[in-house]
Amino acid sequence: MENLGFIVAAYTVVWGGIALYALSLARRRGGD
């Protein structure tokens, strides 16, 4: 599987973006 590295990188980027988005929403909801 030569694409394994690309799959892992894409997976990390996607979930990293989701995590940052969730953190920004939580921070905004906290009002601080």
mmCIF file of C-alpha atoms in Angstrom:
data_model
loop_
_atom_site.group_PDB
_atom_site.id
_atom_site.type_symbol
_atom_site.label_atom_id
_atom_site.label_comp_id
_atom_site.label_asym_id
_atom_site.label_seq_id
_atom_site.Cartn_x
_atom_site.Cartn_y
_atom_site.Cartn_z
ATOM 1 C CA MET A 1 0.000 0.000 0.000
ATOM 2 C CA GLU A 2 1.979 2.951 -1.295
ATOM 3 C CA ASN A 3 -0.874 5.294 -0.403
ATOM 4 C CA LEU A 4 -0.847 4.462 3.303
ATOM 5 C CA GLY A 5 1.277 7.511 4.194
ATOM 6 C CA PHE A 6 -1.046 9.811 2.267
ATOM 7 C CA ILE A 7 -4.116 8.264 3.897
ATOM 8 C CA VAL A 8 -2.650 8.720 7.376
ATOM 9 C CA ALA A 9 -1.658 12.330 6.607
ATOM 10 C CA ALA A 10 -5.103 13.177 5.227
ATOM 11 C CA TYR A 11 -6.791 11.510 8.209
ATOM 12 C CA THR A 12 -4.630 13.508 10.619
ATOM 13 C CA VAL A 13 -5.331 16.803 8.822
ATOM 14 C CA VAL A 14 -9.086 16.172 8.740
ATOM 15 C CA TRP A 15 -9.383 15.215 12.404
ATOM 16 C CA GLY A 16 -6.969 17.988 13.422
ATOM 17 C CA GLY A 17 -9.220 20.507 11.679
ATOM 18 C CA ILE A 18 -12.308 19.067 13.363
ATOM 19 C CA ALA A 19 -10.594 19.260 16.760
ATOM 20 C CA LEU A 20 -9.554 22.900 16.217
ATOM 21 C CA TYR A 21 -13.088 23.766 15.063
ATOM 22 C CA ALA A 22 -14.619 22.106 18.124
ATOM 23 C CA LEU A 23 -12.182 23.899 20.432
ATOM 24 C CA SER A 24 -12.973 27.274 18.845
ATOM 25 C CA LEU A 25 -16.711 26.635 19.253
ATOM 26 C CA ALA A 26 -16.292 25.577 22.883
ATOM 27 C CA ARG A 27 -14.130 28.619 23.623
ATOM 28 C CA ARG A 28 -16.641 30.937 21.940
ATOM 29 C CA ARG A 29 -19.527 29.293 23.803
ATOM 30 C CA GLY A 30 -17.648 29.817 27.074
ATOM 31 C CA GLY A 31 -17.748 33.550 26.334
ATOM 32 C CA ASP A 32 -14.038 34.020 26.996
#
